[in-house]
Coordinates of C-alpha atoms in Angstrom, one line a residue:
X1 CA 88.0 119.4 84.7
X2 CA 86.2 118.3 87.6
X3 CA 88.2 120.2 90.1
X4 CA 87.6 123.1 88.7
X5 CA 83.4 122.4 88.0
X6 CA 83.4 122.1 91.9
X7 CA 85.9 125.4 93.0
X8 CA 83.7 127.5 90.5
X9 CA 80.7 125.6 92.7
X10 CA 82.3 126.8 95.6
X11 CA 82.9 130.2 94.7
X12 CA 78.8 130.8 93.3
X13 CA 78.4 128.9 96.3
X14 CA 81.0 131.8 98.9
X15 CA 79.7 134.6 97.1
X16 CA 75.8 133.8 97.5
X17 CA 76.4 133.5 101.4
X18 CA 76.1 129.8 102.1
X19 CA 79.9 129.7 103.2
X20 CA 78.6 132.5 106.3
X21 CA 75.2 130.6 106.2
X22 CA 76.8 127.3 106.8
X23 CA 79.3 128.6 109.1
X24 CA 76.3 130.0 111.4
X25 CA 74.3 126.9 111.5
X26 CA 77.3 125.0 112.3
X27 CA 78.9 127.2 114.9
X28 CA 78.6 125.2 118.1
X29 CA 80.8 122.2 116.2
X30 CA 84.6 121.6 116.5
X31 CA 86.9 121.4 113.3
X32 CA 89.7 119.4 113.6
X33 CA 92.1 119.9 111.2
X34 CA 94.4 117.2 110.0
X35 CA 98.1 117.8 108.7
X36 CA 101.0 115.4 108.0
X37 CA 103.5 116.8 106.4
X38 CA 105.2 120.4 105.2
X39 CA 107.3 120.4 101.8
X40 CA 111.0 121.0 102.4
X41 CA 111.5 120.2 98.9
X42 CA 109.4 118.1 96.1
X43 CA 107.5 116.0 98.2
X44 CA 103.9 117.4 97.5
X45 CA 104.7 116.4 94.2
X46 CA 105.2 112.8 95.1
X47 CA 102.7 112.3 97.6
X48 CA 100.1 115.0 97.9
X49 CA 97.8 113.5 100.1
X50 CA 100.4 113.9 103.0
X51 CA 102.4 116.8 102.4
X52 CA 101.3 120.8 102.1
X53 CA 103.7 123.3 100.7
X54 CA 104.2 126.1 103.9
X55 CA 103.0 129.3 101.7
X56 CA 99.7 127.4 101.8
X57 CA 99.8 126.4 104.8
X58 CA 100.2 129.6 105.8
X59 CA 97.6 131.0 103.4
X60 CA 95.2 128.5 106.0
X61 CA 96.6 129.9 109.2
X62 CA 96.0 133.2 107.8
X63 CA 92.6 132.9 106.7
X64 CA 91.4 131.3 110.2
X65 CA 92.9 134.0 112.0
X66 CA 90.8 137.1 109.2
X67 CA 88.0 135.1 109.5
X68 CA 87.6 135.2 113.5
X69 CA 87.7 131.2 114.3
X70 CA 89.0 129.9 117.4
X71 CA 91.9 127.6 117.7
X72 CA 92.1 125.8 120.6
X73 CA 93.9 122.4 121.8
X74 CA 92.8 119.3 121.7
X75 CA 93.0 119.0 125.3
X76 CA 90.8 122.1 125.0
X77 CA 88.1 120.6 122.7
X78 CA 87.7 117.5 124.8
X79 CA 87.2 119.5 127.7
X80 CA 84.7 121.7 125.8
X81 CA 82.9 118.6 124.2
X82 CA 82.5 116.8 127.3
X83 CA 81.3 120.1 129.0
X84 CA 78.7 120.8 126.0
X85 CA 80.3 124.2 126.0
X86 CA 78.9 126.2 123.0
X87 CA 81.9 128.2 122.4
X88 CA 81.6 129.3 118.8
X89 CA 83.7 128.8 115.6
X90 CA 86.1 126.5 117.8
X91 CA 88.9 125.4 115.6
X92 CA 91.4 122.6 116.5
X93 CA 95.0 121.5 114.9
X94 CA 96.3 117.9 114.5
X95 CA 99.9 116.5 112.6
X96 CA 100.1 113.4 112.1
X97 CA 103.7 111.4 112.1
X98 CA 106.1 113.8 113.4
X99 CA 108.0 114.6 110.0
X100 CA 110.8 117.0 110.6
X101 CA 109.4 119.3 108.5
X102 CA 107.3 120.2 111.3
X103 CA 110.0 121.4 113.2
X104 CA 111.7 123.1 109.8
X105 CA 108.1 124.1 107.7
X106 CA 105.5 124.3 110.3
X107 CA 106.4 125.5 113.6
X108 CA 107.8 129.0 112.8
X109 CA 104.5 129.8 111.2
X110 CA 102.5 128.5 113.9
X111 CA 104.5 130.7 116.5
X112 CA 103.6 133.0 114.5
X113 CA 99.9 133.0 114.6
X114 CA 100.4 131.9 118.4
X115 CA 97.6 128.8 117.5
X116 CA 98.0 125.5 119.7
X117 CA 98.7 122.2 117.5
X118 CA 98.9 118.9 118.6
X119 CA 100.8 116.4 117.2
X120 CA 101.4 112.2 116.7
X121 CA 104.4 111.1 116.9
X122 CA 105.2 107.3 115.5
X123 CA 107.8 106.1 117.8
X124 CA 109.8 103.2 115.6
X125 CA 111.8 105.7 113.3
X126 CA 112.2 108.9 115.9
X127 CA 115.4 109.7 116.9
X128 CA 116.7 107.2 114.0
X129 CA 119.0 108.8 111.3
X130 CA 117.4 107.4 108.3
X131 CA 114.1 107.8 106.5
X132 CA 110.5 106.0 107.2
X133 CA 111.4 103.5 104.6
X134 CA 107.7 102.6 103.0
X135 CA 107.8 106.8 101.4
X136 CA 111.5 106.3 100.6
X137 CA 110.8 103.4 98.4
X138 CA 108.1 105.1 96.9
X139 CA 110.0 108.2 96.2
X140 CA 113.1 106.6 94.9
X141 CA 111.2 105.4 91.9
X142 CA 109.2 108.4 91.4
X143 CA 112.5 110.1 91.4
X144 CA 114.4 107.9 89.4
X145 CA 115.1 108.6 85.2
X146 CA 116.7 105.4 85.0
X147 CA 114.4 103.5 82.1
X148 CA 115.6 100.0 82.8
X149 CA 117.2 98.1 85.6
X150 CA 118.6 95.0 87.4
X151 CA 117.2 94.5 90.6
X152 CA 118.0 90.6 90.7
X153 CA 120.9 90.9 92.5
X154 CA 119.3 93.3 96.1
X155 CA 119.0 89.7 97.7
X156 CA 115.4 89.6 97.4
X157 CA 114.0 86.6 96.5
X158 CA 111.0 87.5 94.7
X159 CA 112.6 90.1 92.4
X160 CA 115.3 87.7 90.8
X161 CA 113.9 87.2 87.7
X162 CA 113.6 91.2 87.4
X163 CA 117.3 91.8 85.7
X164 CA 117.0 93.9 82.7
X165 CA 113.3 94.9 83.6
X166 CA 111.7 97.8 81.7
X167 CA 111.1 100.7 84.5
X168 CA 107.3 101.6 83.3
X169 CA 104.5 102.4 85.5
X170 CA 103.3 99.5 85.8
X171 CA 106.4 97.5 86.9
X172 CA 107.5 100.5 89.0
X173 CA 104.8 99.9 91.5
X174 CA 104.6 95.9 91.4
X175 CA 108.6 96.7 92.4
X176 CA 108.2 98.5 94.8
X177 CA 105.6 96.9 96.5
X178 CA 107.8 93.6 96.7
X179 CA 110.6 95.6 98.0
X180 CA 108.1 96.9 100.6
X181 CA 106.8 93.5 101.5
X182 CA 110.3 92.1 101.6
X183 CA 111.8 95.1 104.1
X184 CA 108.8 96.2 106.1
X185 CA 109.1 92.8 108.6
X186 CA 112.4 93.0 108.4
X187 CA 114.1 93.2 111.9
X188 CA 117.2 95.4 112.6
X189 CA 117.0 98.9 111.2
X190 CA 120.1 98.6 109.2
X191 CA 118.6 95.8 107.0
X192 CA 116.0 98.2 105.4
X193 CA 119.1 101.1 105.3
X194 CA 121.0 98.6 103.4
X195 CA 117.6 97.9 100.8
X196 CA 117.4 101.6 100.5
X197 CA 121.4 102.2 99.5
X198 CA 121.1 99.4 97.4
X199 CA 118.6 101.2 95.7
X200 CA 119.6 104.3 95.1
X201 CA 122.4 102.5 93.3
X202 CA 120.1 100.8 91.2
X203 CA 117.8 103.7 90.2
X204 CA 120.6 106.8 90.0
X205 CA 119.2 108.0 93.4
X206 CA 121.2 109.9 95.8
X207 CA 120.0 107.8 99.0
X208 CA 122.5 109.8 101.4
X209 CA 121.3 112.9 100.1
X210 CA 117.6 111.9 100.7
X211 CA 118.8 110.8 104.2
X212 CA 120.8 114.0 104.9
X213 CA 118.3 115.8 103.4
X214 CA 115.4 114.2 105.9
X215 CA 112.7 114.6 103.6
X216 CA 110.6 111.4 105.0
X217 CA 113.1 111.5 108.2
X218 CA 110.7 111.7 111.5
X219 CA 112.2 114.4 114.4
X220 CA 115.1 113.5 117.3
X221 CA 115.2 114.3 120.8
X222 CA 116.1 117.4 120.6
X223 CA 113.7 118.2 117.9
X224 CA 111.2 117.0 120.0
X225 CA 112.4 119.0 122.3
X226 CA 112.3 122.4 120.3
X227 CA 109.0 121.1 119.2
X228 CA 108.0 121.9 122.9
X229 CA 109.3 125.0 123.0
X230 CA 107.1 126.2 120.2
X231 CA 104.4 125.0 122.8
X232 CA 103.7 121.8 120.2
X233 CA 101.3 119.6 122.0
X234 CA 103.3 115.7 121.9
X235 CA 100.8 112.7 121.7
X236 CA 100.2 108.6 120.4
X237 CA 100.6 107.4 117.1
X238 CA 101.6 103.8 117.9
X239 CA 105.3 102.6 117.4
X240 CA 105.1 100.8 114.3
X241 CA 102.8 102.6 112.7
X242 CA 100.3 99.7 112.8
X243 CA 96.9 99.2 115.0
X244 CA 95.7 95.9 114.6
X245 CA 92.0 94.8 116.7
X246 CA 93.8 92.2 118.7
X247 CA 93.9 93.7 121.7
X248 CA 97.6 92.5 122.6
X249 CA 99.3 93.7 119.8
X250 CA 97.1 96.7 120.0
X251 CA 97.9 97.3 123.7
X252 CA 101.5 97.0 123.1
X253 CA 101.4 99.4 120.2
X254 CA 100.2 102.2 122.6
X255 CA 102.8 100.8 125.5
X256 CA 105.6 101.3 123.1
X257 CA 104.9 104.4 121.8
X258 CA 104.6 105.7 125.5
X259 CA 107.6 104.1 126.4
X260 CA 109.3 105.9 123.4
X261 CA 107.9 109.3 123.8
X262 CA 106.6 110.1 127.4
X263 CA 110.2 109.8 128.9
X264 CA 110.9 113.1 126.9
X265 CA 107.4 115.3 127.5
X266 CA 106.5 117.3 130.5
X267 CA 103.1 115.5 130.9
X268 CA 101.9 111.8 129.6
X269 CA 100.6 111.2 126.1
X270 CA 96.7 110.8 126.9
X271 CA 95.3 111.6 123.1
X272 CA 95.6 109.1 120.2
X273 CA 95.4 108.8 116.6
X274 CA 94.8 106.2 114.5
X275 CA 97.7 105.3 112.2
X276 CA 96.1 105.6 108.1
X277 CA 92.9 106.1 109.6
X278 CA 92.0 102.6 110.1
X279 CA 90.3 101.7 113.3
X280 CA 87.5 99.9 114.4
X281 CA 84.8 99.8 117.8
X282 CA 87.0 97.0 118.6
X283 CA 89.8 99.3 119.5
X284 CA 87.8 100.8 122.2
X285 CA 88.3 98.2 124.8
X286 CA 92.3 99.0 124.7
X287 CA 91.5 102.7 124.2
X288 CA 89.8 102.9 127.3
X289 CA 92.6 100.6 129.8
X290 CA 95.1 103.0 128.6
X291 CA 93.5 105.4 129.7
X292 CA 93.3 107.2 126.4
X293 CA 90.7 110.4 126.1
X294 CA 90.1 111.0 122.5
X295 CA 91.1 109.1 119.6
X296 CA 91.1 111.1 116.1
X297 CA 90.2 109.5 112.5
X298 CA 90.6 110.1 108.7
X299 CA 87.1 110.1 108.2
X300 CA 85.9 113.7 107.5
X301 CA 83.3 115.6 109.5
X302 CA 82.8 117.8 112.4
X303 CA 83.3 117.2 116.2
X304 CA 80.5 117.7 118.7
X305 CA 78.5 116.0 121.8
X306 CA 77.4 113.1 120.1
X307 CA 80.9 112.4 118.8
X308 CA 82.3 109.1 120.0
X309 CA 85.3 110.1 121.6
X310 CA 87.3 107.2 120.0
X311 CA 86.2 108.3 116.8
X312 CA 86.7 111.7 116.3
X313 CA 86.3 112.7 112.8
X314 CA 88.4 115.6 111.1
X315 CA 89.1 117.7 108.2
X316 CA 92.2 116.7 105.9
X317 CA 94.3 119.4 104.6
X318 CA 97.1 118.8 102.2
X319 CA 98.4 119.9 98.7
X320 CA 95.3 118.0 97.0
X321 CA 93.0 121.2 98.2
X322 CA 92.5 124.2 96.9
X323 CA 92.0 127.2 99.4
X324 CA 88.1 127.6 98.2
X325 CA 87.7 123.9 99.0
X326 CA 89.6 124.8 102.5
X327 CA 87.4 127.5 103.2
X328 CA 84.1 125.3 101.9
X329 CA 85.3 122.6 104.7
X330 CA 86.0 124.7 107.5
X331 CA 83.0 126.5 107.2
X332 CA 80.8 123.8 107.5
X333 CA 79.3 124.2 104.0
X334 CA 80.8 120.7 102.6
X335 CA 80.1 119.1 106.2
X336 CA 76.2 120.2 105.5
X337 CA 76.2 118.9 102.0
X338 CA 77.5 115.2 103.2
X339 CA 74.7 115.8 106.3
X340 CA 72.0 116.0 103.2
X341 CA 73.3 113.1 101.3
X342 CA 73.4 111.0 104.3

């Protein structure tokens, strides 16, 4: 009910001209769009915050292309930030993860509207044939029809009092985070592989179809590669997926993901985004001995001169909005109404 108050908003608000309006006042700003992943099967369903179905995304490329903006690179927009350049209606295009949908979903509609992109690549699961095992968890038990199960015997300590444990809402999350917990320090790929099999045995889930399948499965070398090819824009996401403020762990976060990655691109990685959108000014410091130009956030806004360069904000696109609230954030009309409230 409140979706639809605010899209009928939005659509009073398009048809009086404040969209245009907005745009206008706005014009000398860069969008960045943020993306993660493109539905190769149900996976908007399960986790809409990260995954777009590709006749919307399409339906965005589209519109930016009627509507005149200009997509550049991100190498691009730094340049132009830095310069002050007052190019107008500048558009840029981030992914976040490296999900092989990209390659599958993404990239053929990109080529098709020639628009640069640039995307993050996690290094700890590329090239590895299984899936990033936090969303596989997750999905197994949305997935799953099994009403009860036994999940004492998975070798896990904390769930061996679950044995004939009722499979409700409640007790499907508590689960799976323990099983999370339990598998995420894990070391040895094949330990979490063996969680996952385990299961899908449990639960009635295929997990080698999910694997074959590579619905949370991050892209090879030779994806990569073809990735390229479409003129995809390769750059830092950390290895593990993690970026905490101490500077050696952080440092080594960026090293491995370089040492991962770089060996395969045509020029080094030199952009960065923050893995969930958590960083902090404390980041900086590391940021700025690799060497790193910009560094891109969760937090939603516009890009311009007075734009920390480590803290780039952007605008999140995914299954959970609707094309008038697309067309409300790229135009600048939501960016003004968050500039009033603050």
């Amino acid at each position: 009910m409140r979706s639809s108050i605010k899209n009928s908003i939005f659509l009073v608000s398009k048809y009086l001209g404040l969209f245009s309006l907005s745009r206008w006042l706005l014009r000398n700003k860069v969008r960045v769009l943020c993306y993660h992943g493109f539905t190769m099967d149900d996976e908007h369903k399960n986790v809409p915050g990260l995954f777009i179905e590709p006749e919307e995304f399409e339906k965005r490329m589209s519109y930016l292309q009627r509507k005149g903006y200009k997509v550049i690179g991100l190498e691009q927009a730094y340049r132009e930030v830095g310069e002050r350049a007052k190019s107008k209606d500048r558009v840029g295009r981030t992914i976040e993860d490296g999900y092989v949908s990209v390659l599958r979903e993404a990239a053929p509609i990109m080529k098709q509207y020639n628009f640069p992109s640039t995307l993050y690549v996690t290094s700890y699961f590329f090239n590895k044939d299984c899936p990033v095992f936090t969303l596989a968890v997750n999905y197994m038990f949305w997935k799953t029809k099994v009403a009860q199960a036994d999940f004492s015997m998975m070798g896990i300590p904390s769930l061996e009092a679950y044995k004939n444990c009722q499979l409700n809402s409640e007790n499907r999350n508590k689960i799976a985070i323990l099983i999370k917990e339990y598998g995420q320090p894990l070391k040895g790929n094949e330990n979490r592989v063996a969680i996952l099999q385990a299961l899908g045995d449990i639960l009635n889930v295929d997990y080698e179809k999910l694997n074959q399948d590579r619905l949370f499965g991050l892209v090879n070398v030779d994806e990569l590669n073809q990735l390229q090819e479409y003129g995809v824009d390769i750059q830092l996401h950390t290895h593990r997926h993690t970026f905490p403020v101490d500077e050696d762990i952080s440092r080594k976060e960026i090293q491995d993901n370089k040492q991962a990655i770089n060996p395969f691109l045509n020029t080094a990685m030199t952009h960065f985004c923050y893995p969930s959108g958590v960083w902090s000014t404390r980041h900086w410091k590391v940021l700025e001995q690799e060497e790193i130009k910009t560094a891109t956030t969760c937090q939603t806004g516009f890009v311009d001169e007075k734009s920390p360069r480590f803290a780039w904000p952007r605008v999140l696109d995914s299954s959970r909005v609707s094309q008038i609230e697309f067309e409300a954030e790229v135009s600048g009309f939501n960016e003004l109404l968050r500039m009033a409230r603050s």
